[in-house]
């Protein structure tokens, strides 16, 4: 189902489908150079349940897969490529071109635009990484699903659903 399922919590992630499709074709168009932190939805859900059940007080946590510094966009593209059995060429788009594409998509597809100027600005932010010093204490929670495993699960679901 598009809503996901209990056997594969990454099922239903339609936002990343285009990245997986590009990787399968041997290239991935990326935003300008930057870094991202990632977390598997099952790990995030487990953290939220733990916080709700334990009430550790008022804290702001930044959760991720436990990889300090996250991943460059190119590293992420290569990991997606590995999940689909390819070695894609990562192609970073300059910020100005990405913003121009966002305006063009909105102009031509109006309300159906997938890449809007706001989304182009969001994608162009150079650092979407979690601060390791703000992770939840390990006595409370620690990630259990490696990002590579989550990407492989997602690729398998796309294949099973005929989306890849």
mmCIF file with all atom_site columns, C-alpha atoms in Angstrom:
data_model
loop_
_atom_site.group_PDB
_atom_site.id
_atom_site.type_symbol
_atom_site.label_atom_id
_atom_site.label_alt_id
_atom_site.label_comp_id
_atom_site.label_asym_id
_atom_site.label_entity_id
_atom_site.label_seq_id
_atom_site.pdbx_PDB_ins_code
_atom_site.Cartn_x
_atom_site.Cartn_y
_atom_site.Cartn_z
_atom_site.occupancy
_atom_site.B_iso_or_equiv
_atom_site.pdbx_formal_charge
_atom_site.auth_seq_id
_atom_site.auth_comp_id
_atom_site.auth_asym_id
_atom_site.auth_atom_id
_atom_site.pdbx_PDB_model_num
ATOM 1   C CA . UNK A 1 1   ? 0.000  0.000  0.000   1.00 0.00 ? 1   UNK A CA 1
ATOM 2   C CA . UNK A 1 2   ? 1.100  3.588  -0.389  1.00 0.00 ? 2   UNK A CA 1
ATOM 3   C CA . UNK A 1 3   ? 0.694  4.075  3.335   1.00 0.00 ? 3   UNK A CA 1
ATOM 4   C CA . UNK A 1 4   ? 3.402  1.524  4.158   1.00 0.00 ? 4   UNK A CA 1
ATOM 5   C CA . UNK A 1 5   ? 3.074  -1.701 6.086   1.00 0.00 ? 5   UNK A CA 1
ATOM 6   C CA . UNK A 1 6   ? 4.307  -3.253 9.286   1.00 0.00 ? 6   UNK A CA 1
ATOM 7   C CA . UNK A 1 7   ? 6.647  -5.692 7.531   1.00 0.00 ? 7   UNK A CA 1
ATOM 8   C CA . UNK A 1 8   ? 8.472  -2.855 5.782   1.00 0.00 ? 8   UNK A CA 1
ATOM 9   C CA . UNK A 1 9   ? 8.200  0.513  7.516   1.00 0.00 ? 9   UNK A CA 1
ATOM 10  C CA . UNK A 1 10  ? 9.888  2.259  4.576   1.00 0.00 ? 10  UNK A CA 1
ATOM 11  C CA . UNK A 1 11  ? 7.077  1.133  2.261   1.00 0.00 ? 11  UNK A CA 1
ATOM 12  C CA . UNK A 1 12  ? 5.091  4.002  0.870   1.00 0.00 ? 12  UNK A CA 1
ATOM 13  C CA . UNK A 1 13  ? 7.972  6.497  0.688   1.00 0.00 ? 13  UNK A CA 1
ATOM 14  C CA . UNK A 1 14  ? 7.018  8.028  -2.633  1.00 0.00 ? 14  UNK A CA 1
ATOM 15  C CA . UNK A 1 15  ? 9.043  11.219 -2.167  1.00 0.00 ? 15  UNK A CA 1
ATOM 16  C CA . UNK A 1 16  ? 12.337 9.445  -2.866  1.00 0.00 ? 16  UNK A CA 1
ATOM 17  C CA . UNK A 1 17  ? 11.127 7.292  -5.750  1.00 0.00 ? 17  UNK A CA 1
ATOM 18  C CA . UNK A 1 18  ? 12.600 9.614  -8.387  1.00 0.00 ? 18  UNK A CA 1
ATOM 19  C CA . UNK A 1 19  ? 16.045 9.398  -6.755  1.00 0.00 ? 19  UNK A CA 1
ATOM 20  C CA . UNK A 1 20  ? 15.886 5.603  -6.876  1.00 0.00 ? 20  UNK A CA 1
ATOM 21  C CA . UNK A 1 21  ? 14.733 5.674  -10.507 1.00 0.00 ? 21  UNK A CA 1
ATOM 22  C CA . UNK A 1 22  ? 17.557 8.017  -11.513 1.00 0.00 ? 22  UNK A CA 1
ATOM 23  C CA . UNK A 1 23  ? 20.107 5.841  -9.702  1.00 0.00 ? 23  UNK A CA 1
ATOM 24  C CA . UNK A 1 24  ? 18.820 2.821  -11.578 1.00 0.00 ? 24  UNK A CA 1
ATOM 25  C CA . UNK A 1 25  ? 19.407 4.726  -14.834 1.00 0.00 ? 25  UNK A CA 1
ATOM 26  C CA . UNK A 1 26  ? 23.012 5.422  -13.792 1.00 0.00 ? 26  UNK A CA 1
ATOM 27  C CA . UNK A 1 27  ? 22.894 9.047  -12.663 1.00 0.00 ? 27  UNK A CA 1
ATOM 28  C CA . UNK A 1 28  ? 21.332 11.111 -9.866  1.00 0.00 ? 28  UNK A CA 1
ATOM 29  C CA . UNK A 1 29  ? 20.587 14.823 -10.213 1.00 0.00 ? 29  UNK A CA 1
ATOM 30  C CA . UNK A 1 30  ? 21.336 16.421 -6.857  1.00 0.00 ? 30  UNK A CA 1
ATOM 31  C CA . UNK A 1 31  ? 21.032 19.806 -5.201  1.00 0.00 ? 31  UNK A CA 1
ATOM 32  C CA . UNK A 1 32  ? 24.213 21.843 -4.692  1.00 0.00 ? 32  UNK A CA 1
ATOM 33  C CA . UNK A 1 33  ? 26.899 20.346 -2.482  1.00 0.00 ? 33  UNK A CA 1
ATOM 34  C CA . UNK A 1 34  ? 25.650 19.781 1.027   1.00 0.00 ? 34  UNK A CA 1
ATOM 35  C CA . UNK A 1 35  ? 25.224 17.268 3.821   1.00 0.00 ? 35  UNK A CA 1
ATOM 36  C CA . UNK A 1 36  ? 22.224 15.429 5.219   1.00 0.00 ? 36  UNK A CA 1
ATOM 37  C CA . UNK A 1 37  ? 21.483 13.251 8.211   1.00 0.00 ? 37  UNK A CA 1
ATOM 38  C CA . UNK A 1 38  ? 19.086 10.362 7.779   1.00 0.00 ? 38  UNK A CA 1
ATOM 39  C CA . UNK A 1 39  ? 16.995 8.152  10.040  1.00 0.00 ? 39  UNK A CA 1
ATOM 40  C CA . UNK A 1 40  ? 14.865 5.098  9.352   1.00 0.00 ? 40  UNK A CA 1
ATOM 41  C CA . UNK A 1 41  ? 11.184 5.604  10.069  1.00 0.00 ? 41  UNK A CA 1
ATOM 42  C CA . UNK A 1 42  ? 11.149 2.577  12.416  1.00 0.00 ? 42  UNK A CA 1
ATOM 43  C CA . UNK A 1 43  ? 13.940 4.135  14.504  1.00 0.00 ? 43  UNK A CA 1
ATOM 44  C CA . UNK A 1 44  ? 12.132 7.465  14.605  1.00 0.00 ? 44  UNK A CA 1
ATOM 45  C CA . UNK A 1 45  ? 8.860  5.787  15.619  1.00 0.00 ? 45  UNK A CA 1
ATOM 46  C CA . UNK A 1 46  ? 10.639 3.827  18.341  1.00 0.00 ? 46  UNK A CA 1
ATOM 47  C CA . UNK A 1 47  ? 12.159 7.057  19.691  1.00 0.00 ? 47  UNK A CA 1
ATOM 48  C CA . UNK A 1 48  ? 8.794  8.823  19.719  1.00 0.00 ? 48  UNK A CA 1
ATOM 49  C CA . UNK A 1 49  ? 7.138  5.943  21.560  1.00 0.00 ? 49  UNK A CA 1
ATOM 50  C CA . UNK A 1 50  ? 10.016 5.839  24.046  1.00 0.00 ? 50  UNK A CA 1
ATOM 51  C CA . UNK A 1 51  ? 9.728  9.571  24.686  1.00 0.00 ? 51  UNK A CA 1
ATOM 52  C CA . UNK A 1 52  ? 5.970  9.298  25.168  1.00 0.00 ? 52  UNK A CA 1
ATOM 53  C CA . UNK A 1 53  ? 6.312  6.396  27.605  1.00 0.00 ? 53  UNK A CA 1
ATOM 54  C CA . UNK A 1 54  ? 9.267  7.683  29.640  1.00 0.00 ? 54  UNK A CA 1
ATOM 55  C CA . UNK A 1 55  ? 8.706  11.459 29.674  1.00 0.00 ? 55  UNK A CA 1
ATOM 56  C CA . UNK A 1 56  ? 12.393 12.401 29.994  1.00 0.00 ? 56  UNK A CA 1
ATOM 57  C CA . UNK A 1 57  ? 11.508 16.065 30.498  1.00 0.00 ? 57  UNK A CA 1
ATOM 58  C CA . UNK A 1 58  ? 11.839 19.041 28.217  1.00 0.00 ? 58  UNK A CA 1
ATOM 59  C CA . UNK A 1 59  ? 14.697 18.397 25.812  1.00 0.00 ? 59  UNK A CA 1
ATOM 60  C CA . UNK A 1 60  ? 15.332 19.067 22.179  1.00 0.00 ? 60  UNK A CA 1
ATOM 61  C CA . UNK A 1 61  ? 16.884 16.034 20.516  1.00 0.00 ? 61  UNK A CA 1
ATOM 62  C CA . UNK A 1 62  ? 18.313 15.709 17.032  1.00 0.00 ? 62  UNK A CA 1
ATOM 63  C CA . UNK A 1 63  ? 18.002 12.116 15.944  1.00 0.00 ? 63  UNK A CA 1
ATOM 64  C CA . UNK A 1 64  ? 19.706 10.386 13.067  1.00 0.00 ? 64  UNK A CA 1
ATOM 65  C CA . UNK A 1 65  ? 21.198 7.037  12.114  1.00 0.00 ? 65  UNK A CA 1
ATOM 66  C CA . UNK A 1 66  ? 24.235 7.619  14.341  1.00 0.00 ? 66  UNK A CA 1
ATOM 67  C CA . UNK A 1 67  ? 26.632 8.616  11.552  1.00 0.00 ? 67  UNK A CA 1
ATOM 68  C CA . UNK A 1 68  ? 28.472 11.730 12.737  1.00 0.00 ? 68  UNK A CA 1
ATOM 69  C CA . UNK A 1 69  ? 28.392 14.418 10.074  1.00 0.00 ? 69  UNK A CA 1
ATOM 70  C CA . UNK A 1 70  ? 25.751 12.605 8.049   1.00 0.00 ? 70  UNK A CA 1
ATOM 71  C CA . UNK A 1 71  ? 26.328 12.103 4.350   1.00 0.00 ? 71  UNK A CA 1
ATOM 72  C CA . UNK A 1 72  ? 27.214 14.307 1.414   1.00 0.00 ? 72  UNK A CA 1
ATOM 73  C CA . UNK A 1 73  ? 24.570 14.378 -1.276  1.00 0.00 ? 73  UNK A CA 1
ATOM 74  C CA . UNK A 1 74  ? 26.950 12.396 -3.496  1.00 0.00 ? 74  UNK A CA 1
ATOM 75  C CA . UNK A 1 75  ? 27.457 9.752  -0.810  1.00 0.00 ? 75  UNK A CA 1
ATOM 76  C CA . UNK A 1 76  ? 23.691 9.459  -0.464  1.00 0.00 ? 76  UNK A CA 1
ATOM 77  C CA . UNK A 1 77  ? 23.302 9.047  -4.249  1.00 0.00 ? 77  UNK A CA 1
ATOM 78  C CA . UNK A 1 78  ? 25.916 6.292  -4.232  1.00 0.00 ? 78  UNK A CA 1
ATOM 79  C CA . UNK A 1 79  ? 24.139 4.532  -1.340  1.00 0.00 ? 79  UNK A CA 1
ATOM 80  C CA . UNK A 1 80  ? 20.847 4.637  -3.257  1.00 0.00 ? 80  UNK A CA 1
ATOM 81  C CA . UNK A 1 81  ? 22.726 3.313  -6.270  1.00 0.00 ? 81  UNK A CA 1
ATOM 82  C CA . UNK A 1 82  ? 24.057 0.418  -4.226  1.00 0.00 ? 82  UNK A CA 1
ATOM 83  C CA . UNK A 1 83  ? 20.488 -0.338 -3.084  1.00 0.00 ? 83  UNK A CA 1
ATOM 84  C CA . UNK A 1 84  ? 19.381 -0.630 -6.723  1.00 0.00 ? 84  UNK A CA 1
ATOM 85  C CA . UNK A 1 85  ? 22.523 -2.432 -7.885  1.00 0.00 ? 85  UNK A CA 1
ATOM 86  C CA . UNK A 1 86  ? 24.100 0.434  -9.817  1.00 0.00 ? 86  UNK A CA 1
ATOM 87  C CA . UNK A 1 87  ? 27.010 2.870  -9.519  1.00 0.00 ? 87  UNK A CA 1
ATOM 88  C CA . UNK A 1 88  ? 25.320 6.140  -10.441 1.00 0.00 ? 88  UNK A CA 1
ATOM 89  C CA . UNK A 1 89  ? 27.072 9.330  -11.436 1.00 0.00 ? 89  UNK A CA 1
ATOM 90  C CA . UNK A 1 90  ? 26.085 12.059 -8.942  1.00 0.00 ? 90  UNK A CA 1
ATOM 91  C CA . UNK A 1 91  ? 25.353 15.352 -10.767 1.00 0.00 ? 91  UNK A CA 1
ATOM 92  C CA . UNK A 1 92  ? 25.049 18.433 -8.548  1.00 0.00 ? 92  UNK A CA 1
ATOM 93  C CA . UNK A 1 93  ? 22.913 21.243 -9.960  1.00 0.00 ? 93  UNK A CA 1
ATOM 94  C CA . UNK A 1 94  ? 24.062 24.799 -9.159  1.00 0.00 ? 94  UNK A CA 1
ATOM 95  C CA . UNK A 1 95  ? 21.772 26.645 -6.750  1.00 0.00 ? 95  UNK A CA 1
ATOM 96  C CA . UNK A 1 96  ? 20.733 29.275 -9.323  1.00 0.00 ? 96  UNK A CA 1
ATOM 97  C CA . UNK A 1 97  ? 19.763 26.606 -11.860 1.00 0.00 ? 97  UNK A CA 1
ATOM 98  C CA . UNK A 1 98  ? 17.777 24.682 -9.236  1.00 0.00 ? 98  UNK A CA 1
ATOM 99  C CA . UNK A 1 99  ? 15.866 27.853 -8.319  1.00 0.00 ? 99  UNK A CA 1
ATOM 100 C CA . UNK A 1 100 ? 15.219 28.597 -11.992 1.00 0.00 ? 100 UNK A CA 1
ATOM 101 C CA . UNK A 1 101 ? 13.896 25.061 -12.446 1.00 0.00 ? 101 UNK A CA 1
ATOM 102 C CA . UNK A 1 102 ? 11.622 25.579 -9.434  1.00 0.00 ? 102 UNK A CA 1
ATOM 103 C CA . UNK A 1 103 ? 10.119 28.708 -10.982 1.00 0.00 ? 103 UNK A CA 1
ATOM 104 C CA . UNK A 1 104 ? 9.743  26.984 -14.365 1.00 0.00 ? 104 UNK A CA 1
ATOM 105 C CA . UNK A 1 105 ? 8.042  23.938 -12.861 1.00 0.00 ? 105 UNK A CA 1
ATOM 106 C CA . UNK A 1 106 ? 5.577  26.141 -10.977 1.00 0.00 ? 106 UNK A CA 1
ATOM 107 C CA . UNK A 1 107 ? 4.921  28.194 -14.144 1.00 0.00 ? 107 UNK A CA 1
ATOM 108 C CA . UNK A 1 108 ? 4.271  25.183 -16.374 1.00 0.00 ? 108 UNK A CA 1
ATOM 109 C CA . UNK A 1 109 ? 2.611  22.770 -13.942 1.00 0.00 ? 109 UNK A CA 1
ATOM 110 C CA . UNK A 1 110 ? 1.079  25.337 -11.565 1.00 0.00 ? 110 UNK A CA 1
ATOM 111 C CA . UNK A 1 111 ? -0.466 23.539 -8.565  1.00 0.00 ? 111 UNK A CA 1
ATOM 112 C CA . UNK A 1 112 ? 0.964  20.197 -9.792  1.00 0.00 ? 112 UNK A CA 1
ATOM 113 C CA . UNK A 1 113 ? 4.560  21.437 -9.634  1.00 0.00 ? 113 UNK A CA 1
ATOM 114 C CA . UNK A 1 114 ? 6.871  19.047 -7.812  1.00 0.00 ? 114 UNK A CA 1
ATOM 115 C CA . UNK A 1 115 ? 9.870  21.383 -7.673  1.00 0.00 ? 115 UNK A CA 1
ATOM 116 C CA . UNK A 1 116 ? 8.698  24.754 -6.399  1.00 0.00 ? 116 UNK A CA 1
ATOM 117 C CA . UNK A 1 117 ? 10.888 27.756 -5.537  1.00 0.00 ? 117 UNK A CA 1
ATOM 118 C CA . UNK A 1 118 ? 10.365 26.978 -1.831  1.00 0.00 ? 118 UNK A CA 1
ATOM 119 C CA . UNK A 1 119 ? 11.413 23.377 -2.308  1.00 0.00 ? 119 UNK A CA 1
ATOM 120 C CA . UNK A 1 120 ? 14.439 24.471 -4.356  1.00 0.00 ? 120 UNK A CA 1
ATOM 121 C CA . UNK A 1 121 ? 15.502 26.739 -1.479  1.00 0.00 ? 121 UNK A CA 1
ATOM 122 C CA . UNK A 1 122 ? 14.987 23.900 1.006   1.00 0.00 ? 122 UNK A CA 1
ATOM 123 C CA . UNK A 1 123 ? 17.029 21.480 -1.104  1.00 0.00 ? 123 UNK A CA 1
ATOM 124 C CA . UNK A 1 124 ? 19.799 24.066 -1.534  1.00 0.00 ? 124 UNK A CA 1
ATOM 125 C CA . UNK A 1 125 ? 20.445 24.420 2.195   1.00 0.00 ? 125 UNK A CA 1
ATOM 126 C CA . UNK A 1 126 ? 24.033 23.216 2.677   1.00 0.00 ? 126 UNK A CA 1
ATOM 127 C CA . UNK A 1 127 ? 23.708 21.482 6.052   1.00 0.00 ? 127 UNK A CA 1
ATOM 128 C CA . UNK A 1 128 ? 20.774 19.331 7.084   1.00 0.00 ? 128 UNK A CA 1
ATOM 129 C CA . UNK A 1 129 ? 22.798 17.276 9.557   1.00 0.00 ? 129 UNK A CA 1
ATOM 130 C CA . UNK A 1 130 ? 21.951 16.423 13.140  1.00 0.00 ? 130 UNK A CA 1
ATOM 131 C CA . UNK A 1 131 ? 24.254 17.665 15.877  1.00 0.00 ? 131 UNK A CA 1
ATOM 132 C CA . UNK A 1 132 ? 25.768 14.559 17.539  1.00 0.00 ? 132 UNK A CA 1
ATOM 133 C CA . UNK A 1 133 ? 25.806 16.448 20.845  1.00 0.00 ? 133 UNK A CA 1
ATOM 134 C CA . UNK A 1 134 ? 22.012 16.740 20.712  1.00 0.00 ? 134 UNK A CA 1
ATOM 135 C CA . UNK A 1 135 ? 21.236 13.081 20.143  1.00 0.00 ? 135 UNK A CA 1
ATOM 136 C CA . UNK A 1 136 ? 19.040 11.375 22.720  1.00 0.00 ? 136 UNK A CA 1
ATOM 137 C CA . UNK A 1 137 ? 21.067 9.697  25.475  1.00 0.00 ? 137 UNK A CA 1
ATOM 138 C CA . UNK A 1 138 ? 21.952 6.125  24.487  1.00 0.00 ? 138 UNK A CA 1
ATOM 139 C CA . UNK A 1 139 ? 20.362 4.877  27.718  1.00 0.00 ? 139 UNK A CA 1
ATOM 140 C CA . UNK A 1 140 ? 17.086 6.243  26.313  1.00 0.00 ? 140 UNK A CA 1
ATOM 141 C CA . UNK A 1 141 ? 17.420 5.351  22.626  1.00 0.00 ? 141 UNK A CA 1
ATOM 142 C CA . UNK A 1 142 ? 19.874 4.442  19.886  1.00 0.00 ? 142 UNK A CA 1
ATOM 143 C CA . UNK A 1 143 ? 19.235 3.851  16.177  1.00 0.00 ? 143 UNK A CA 1
ATOM 144 C CA . UNK A 1 144 ? 19.022 0.212  15.115  1.00 0.00 ? 144 UNK A CA 1
ATOM 145 C CA . UNK A 1 145 ? 18.547 0.370  11.347  1.00 0.00 ? 145 UNK A CA 1
ATOM 146 C CA . UNK A 1 146 ? 21.548 1.284  9.218   1.00 0.00 ? 146 UNK A CA 1
ATOM 147 C CA . UNK A 1 147 ? 20.744 3.724  6.442   1.00 0.00 ? 147 UNK A CA 1
ATOM 148 C CA . UNK A 1 148 ? 22.062 1.322  3.808   1.00 0.00 ? 148 UNK A CA 1
ATOM 149 C CA . UNK A 1 149 ? 19.643 -1.362 5.066   1.00 0.00 ? 149 UNK A CA 1
ATOM 150 C CA . UNK A 1 150 ? 16.747 1.104  5.010   1.00 0.00 ? 150 UNK A CA 1
ATOM 151 C CA . UNK A 1 151 ? 17.574 2.118  1.438   1.00 0.00 ? 151 UNK A CA 1
ATOM 152 C CA . UNK A 1 152 ? 17.706 -1.547 0.414   1.00 0.00 ? 152 UNK A CA 1
ATOM 153 C CA . UNK A 1 153 ? 14.279 -2.104 2.034   1.00 0.00 ? 153 UNK A CA 1
ATOM 154 C CA . UNK A 1 154 ? 12.884 0.878  0.173   1.00 0.00 ? 154 UNK A CA 1
ATOM 155 C CA . UNK A 1 155 ? 14.334 -0.295 -3.151  1.00 0.00 ? 155 UNK A CA 1
ATOM 156 C CA . UNK A 1 156 ? 12.893 -3.776 -2.577  1.00 0.00 ? 156 UNK A CA 1
ATOM 157 C CA . UNK A 1 157 ? 9.467  -2.289 -1.880  1.00 0.00 ? 157 UNK A CA 1
ATOM 158 C CA . UNK A 1 158 ? 9.610  -0.119 -5.015  1.00 0.00 ? 158 UNK A CA 1
ATOM 159 C CA . UNK A 1 159 ? 10.521 -3.217 -7.045  1.00 0.00 ? 159 UNK A CA 1
ATOM 160 C CA . UNK A 1 160 ? 7.747  -5.317 -5.492  1.00 0.00 ? 160 UNK A CA 1
ATOM 161 C CA . UNK A 1 161 ? 5.211  -2.594 -6.273  1.00 0.00 ? 161 UNK A CA 1
ATOM 162 C CA . UNK A 1 162 ? 6.470  -2.201 -9.864  1.00 0.00 ? 162 UNK A CA 1
ATOM 163 C CA . UNK A 1 163 ? 7.643  1.355  -9.172  1.00 0.00 ? 163 UNK A CA 1
ATOM 164 C CA . UNK A 1 164 ? 11.312 0.903  -9.947  1.00 0.00 ? 164 UNK A CA 1
#
